[in-house]
Coordinates of C-alpha atoms in Angstrom, one line a residue:
Chain A
Q19 CA 15.6 16.1 -2.5
L20 CA 17.7 13.4 -4.0
Q21 CA 16.8 12.0 -7.4
L22 CA 18.3 8.9 -8.9
Q23 CA 18.1 7.8 -12.5
E24 CA 19.1 4.4 -13.9
S25 CA 20.5 4.0 -17.4
G26 CA 21.8 1.1 -19.4
P27 CA 20.8 -1.7 -21.9
G28 CA 17.4 -3.2 -21.5
L29 CA 18.5 -6.5 -23.1
V30 CA 21.5 -8.6 -22.3
K31 CA 22.5 -11.9 -23.8
P32 CA 23.1 -14.9 -21.6
S33 CA 26.6 -15.3 -20.3
E34 CA 27.4 -11.6 -21.0
T35 CA 27.8 -8.7 -18.5
L36 CA 24.9 -6.6 -17.3
S37 CA 26.0 -2.9 -16.9
L38 CA 23.9 -0.2 -15.4
T39 CA 24.7 3.4 -14.3
C40 CA 22.8 5.5 -11.7
T41 CA 23.1 9.3 -12.0
V42 CA 22.5 11.1 -8.7
S43 CA 21.1 14.7 -8.6
G44 CA 20.2 16.9 -5.7
D45 CA 23.3 16.1 -3.7
S46 CA 26.9 15.1 -4.1
I47 CA 27.6 11.4 -4.3
S48 CA 30.4 12.2 -1.9
S49 CA 27.9 13.2 0.7
T50 CA 28.6 11.5 4.0
S51 CA 24.9 11.1 4.6
Y52 CA 24.3 8.2 2.1
Y53 CA 25.4 4.9 0.8
W54 CA 24.5 4.0 -2.7
G55 CA 23.0 0.7 -3.7
W56 CA 21.4 -1.6 -6.2
I57 CA 18.2 -3.6 -5.6
R58 CA 16.4 -5.7 -8.1
Q59 CA 12.9 -7.2 -8.4
P60 CA 12.2 -10.1 -10.7
P61 CA 8.8 -10.1 -12.4
V62 CA 6.0 -10.6 -9.8
K63 CA 8.4 -11.2 -7.0
G64 CA 9.9 -9.5 -4.0
L65 CA 12.9 -7.2 -3.7
E66 CA 16.5 -8.6 -3.6
W67 CA 19.4 -6.5 -2.3
I68 CA 22.4 -6.6 -4.6
G69 CA 24.9 -4.4 -2.8
N70 CA 25.9 -1.0 -1.5
I71 CA 28.9 1.3 -1.9
Y72 CA 30.1 4.4 0.0
Y73 CA 31.7 7.3 -1.8
S74 CA 35.1 6.2 -0.4
G75 CA 34.7 2.9 -2.3
T76 CA 33.7 0.6 0.6
T77 CA 31.4 -2.0 -0.7
Y78 CA 28.9 -4.6 0.7
Y79 CA 27.6 -7.3 -1.5
N80 CA 24.8 -9.9 -1.3
P81 CA 26.7 -13.2 -0.6
S82 CA 24.6 -15.0 -3.2
L83 CA 25.7 -12.6 -5.9
K84 CA 29.1 -11.5 -4.6
S85 CA 31.1 -13.6 -7.1
R86 CA 29.5 -11.9 -10.1
V87 CA 28.9 -8.4 -8.9
T88 CA 31.0 -5.2 -8.9
I89 CA 29.7 -1.8 -7.8
S90 CA 31.8 1.3 -8.3
V91 CA 31.5 5.0 -7.9
D92 CA 32.5 7.9 -10.1
T93 CA 32.6 11.0 -8.0
S94 CA 33.5 13.2 -10.9
K95 CA 30.3 12.3 -12.7
N96 CA 28.1 11.9 -9.6
Q97 CA 27.4 8.4 -10.7
F98 CA 27.7 4.9 -9.4
S99 CA 27.5 1.7 -11.5
L100 CA 26.6 -2.0 -11.4
K101 CA 28.3 -4.8 -13.3
L102 CA 26.8 -8.3 -13.1
N103 CA 28.7 -10.9 -15.1
S104 CA 27.7 -14.3 -16.5
V105 CA 24.0 -13.4 -16.5
T106 CA 21.3 -16.0 -17.0
A107 CA 17.5 -15.7 -17.4
A108 CA 17.2 -15.7 -13.6
D109 CA 18.8 -12.2 -13.7
T110 CA 15.9 -10.8 -15.6
A111 CA 14.4 -8.1 -13.3
L112 CA 13.6 -4.5 -12.6
Y113 CA 16.8 -3.0 -11.3
Y114 CA 16.6 -0.1 -8.9
C115 CA 19.4 2.2 -7.8
A116 CA 18.9 3.6 -4.3
G117 CA 20.2 6.1 -1.8
L118 CA 20.5 4.5 1.7
S119 CA 21.0 6.0 5.1
Y120 CA 23.0 4.2 7.7
D121 CA 22.9 4.5 11.4
S122 CA 22.9 2.2 14.5
S123 CA 19.8 0.5 13.2
G124 CA 21.5 -0.4 9.9
F125 CA 20.7 0.5 6.3
R126 CA 17.4 1.7 5.0
V127 CA 16.5 2.9 1.6
E128 CA 15.5 6.6 1.6
Y129 CA 15.5 7.2 -2.1
W130 CA 14.7 5.0 -5.1
G131 CA 15.2 5.4 -8.8
Q132 CA 12.3 4.7 -11.0
G133 CA 13.8 1.3 -12.0
T134 CA 15.0 -0.1 -15.3
L135 CA 13.9 -3.4 -16.7
V136 CA 16.7 -5.7 -17.8
T137 CA 15.8 -8.8 -19.8
V138 CA 18.4 -11.6 -20.3
S139 CA 17.6 -13.3 -23.6
S140 CA 19.4 -14.4 -26.7
Chain B
S9 CA 22.1 -16.3 5.4
Y10 CA 19.4 -14.5 7.3
E11 CA 15.8 -14.9 6.0
L12 CA 12.6 -12.9 6.4
T13 CA 9.2 -14.5 5.8
Q14 CA 6.0 -12.7 5.0
P15 CA 2.5 -14.0 4.1
P16 CA 1.9 -13.6 0.3
S17 CA -1.4 -11.9 0.8
V18 CA -3.5 -10.2 3.4
S19 CA -7.1 -8.9 2.9
V20 CA -8.9 -6.3 5.0
S21 CA -12.2 -4.5 4.8
A22 CA -12.0 -0.7 4.3
G23 CA -12.0 1.0 7.7
Q24 CA -10.7 -2.0 9.5
T25 CA -7.2 -2.7 10.9
A26 CA -4.7 -4.6 8.7
S27 CA -1.7 -6.4 10.2
I28 CA 1.1 -7.5 8.1
T29 CA 3.8 -9.8 9.7
C30 CA 7.4 -10.4 9.0
S31 CA 9.2 -13.3 10.7
G32 CA 12.8 -14.1 11.2
D33 CA 15.1 -15.8 13.8
K34 CA 15.4 -13.4 16.7
L35 CA 14.1 -10.6 14.6
G36 CA 13.3 -8.6 17.7
D37 CA 17.0 -8.2 18.2
K38 CA 17.3 -6.3 14.9
Y39 CA 15.6 -3.2 13.5
V40 CA 13.0 -3.6 10.8
C41 CA 11.7 -1.1 8.2
W42 CA 8.8 -1.4 5.8
Y43 CA 8.2 -0.2 2.3
Q44 CA 5.0 0.3 0.4
Q45 CA 5.0 -0.4 -3.3
K46 CA 2.0 0.4 -5.5
P47 CA 1.7 -1.1 -9.0
G48 CA 4.1 0.4 -11.5
Q49 CA 5.8 2.5 -8.8
S50 CA 9.0 2.4 -6.8
P51 CA 8.8 1.4 -3.2
V52 CA 8.4 4.1 -0.5
L53 CA 9.7 3.9 3.1
V54 CA 6.7 3.9 5.5
M55 CA 8.3 2.7 8.7
Y56 CA 11.9 2.5 10.0
Q57 CA 13.6 1.5 13.3
D58 CA 10.6 -0.8 13.9
N59 CA 8.1 2.0 14.7
K60 CA 9.2 5.3 13.4
R61 CA 7.2 7.0 10.6
P62 CA 9.1 9.1 8.0
S63 CA 7.8 12.5 7.3
G64 CA 4.6 12.5 5.3
I65 CA 3.5 9.0 6.3
P66 CA 0.0 9.0 7.9
E67 CA -0.4 8.2 11.6
R68 CA -2.6 5.2 10.8
F69 CA 0.6 3.4 10.0
S70 CA 2.4 1.9 13.0
G71 CA 5.0 -0.8 13.7
S72 CA 6.2 -3.2 16.3
N73 CA 8.9 -5.8 16.6
S74 CA 9.4 -8.5 19.3
G75 CA 10.6 -12.0 19.5
N76 CA 10.6 -13.5 16.0
T77 CA 8.0 -11.2 14.5
A78 CA 7.7 -7.7 13.3
T79 CA 4.3 -6.3 12.4
L80 CA 3.1 -3.4 10.3
T81 CA -0.3 -2.2 11.4
I82 CA -2.6 0.0 9.4
S83 CA -5.5 1.4 11.4
G84 CA -8.6 2.5 9.5
T85 CA -7.3 1.0 6.3
Q86 CA -8.2 3.0 3.2
I87 CA -8.5 2.0 -0.5
I88 CA -5.3 3.9 -1.2
D89 CA -3.4 1.6 1.1
E90 CA -3.8 -1.3 -1.3
A91 CA -0.3 -2.2 -2.3
D92 CA 2.6 -4.6 -1.8
Y93 CA 4.4 -4.2 1.5
H94 CA 8.0 -5.3 2.0
C95 CA 9.8 -5.7 5.3
Q96 CA 13.6 -5.2 5.5
A97 CA 16.2 -5.8 8.2
W98 CA 19.9 -5.5 8.5
D99 CA 22.0 -8.5 9.5
T100 CA 24.4 -7.0 12.1
S101 CA 26.8 -9.9 11.8
T102 CA 27.3 -9.7 8.1
A103 CA 26.1 -6.1 7.2
D104 CA 23.8 -7.7 4.7
V105 CA 20.5 -6.0 3.8
V106 CA 17.7 -8.6 3.8
F107 CA 14.2 -8.2 2.4
G108 CA 11.1 -10.3 3.0
G109 CA 9.2 -11.8 0.1
G110 CA 6.5 -9.1 0.2
T111 CA 2.8 -9.1 1.1
K112 CA 0.0 -8.0 -1.2
L113 CA -2.5 -6.1 0.8
T114 CA -6.0 -6.1 -0.7
V115 CA -8.6 -3.7 0.7
L116 CA -12.1 -4.9 0.2

């Protein structure tokens, strides 16, 4: 059973870079069974996909965030990370890391972290 | 970019059937999955590939997808089913993951 745990600052200043890390346990991040992703949920709103990464480094990003997002993987630490630069108050949200399966029907989230709240404020 | 639309809220009496819709252009040509999210909790996958239930999801949950609309149906709705429900699809042309805005299900 996969477990994912987000970590990182809960408060980021406007115009700075949001950085989060997800630690994976219960399986290797190099597993061919999963993609690893980030999804966020602004307060009292729906879910928004940020992007996915495969252990090989292949990435897929939400077009609306692509210019500001970088997702990377560290196989030695069984972790993957999110960087979102030039943040504004609109980036305030609960950030989830996720383990996604991929098949002919596309991506679906099989495992979710507990989420970490990031507030953008000076 | 591809968009999915859900009603903000749906109400149902306990024991009755709840239907939650998700609409998108030619959505029937894509596969849809559904997540249940209870207050203060992370979402849980309750349906994938339109109508397949993950292990542990009760049989009262079913799904369909045709034309421009996918539907999550809960038969014999229980109080414990009260939650937000999010649909999700995958845009085959761009590989983008797309979520609907979510529907709050209230069980009366």
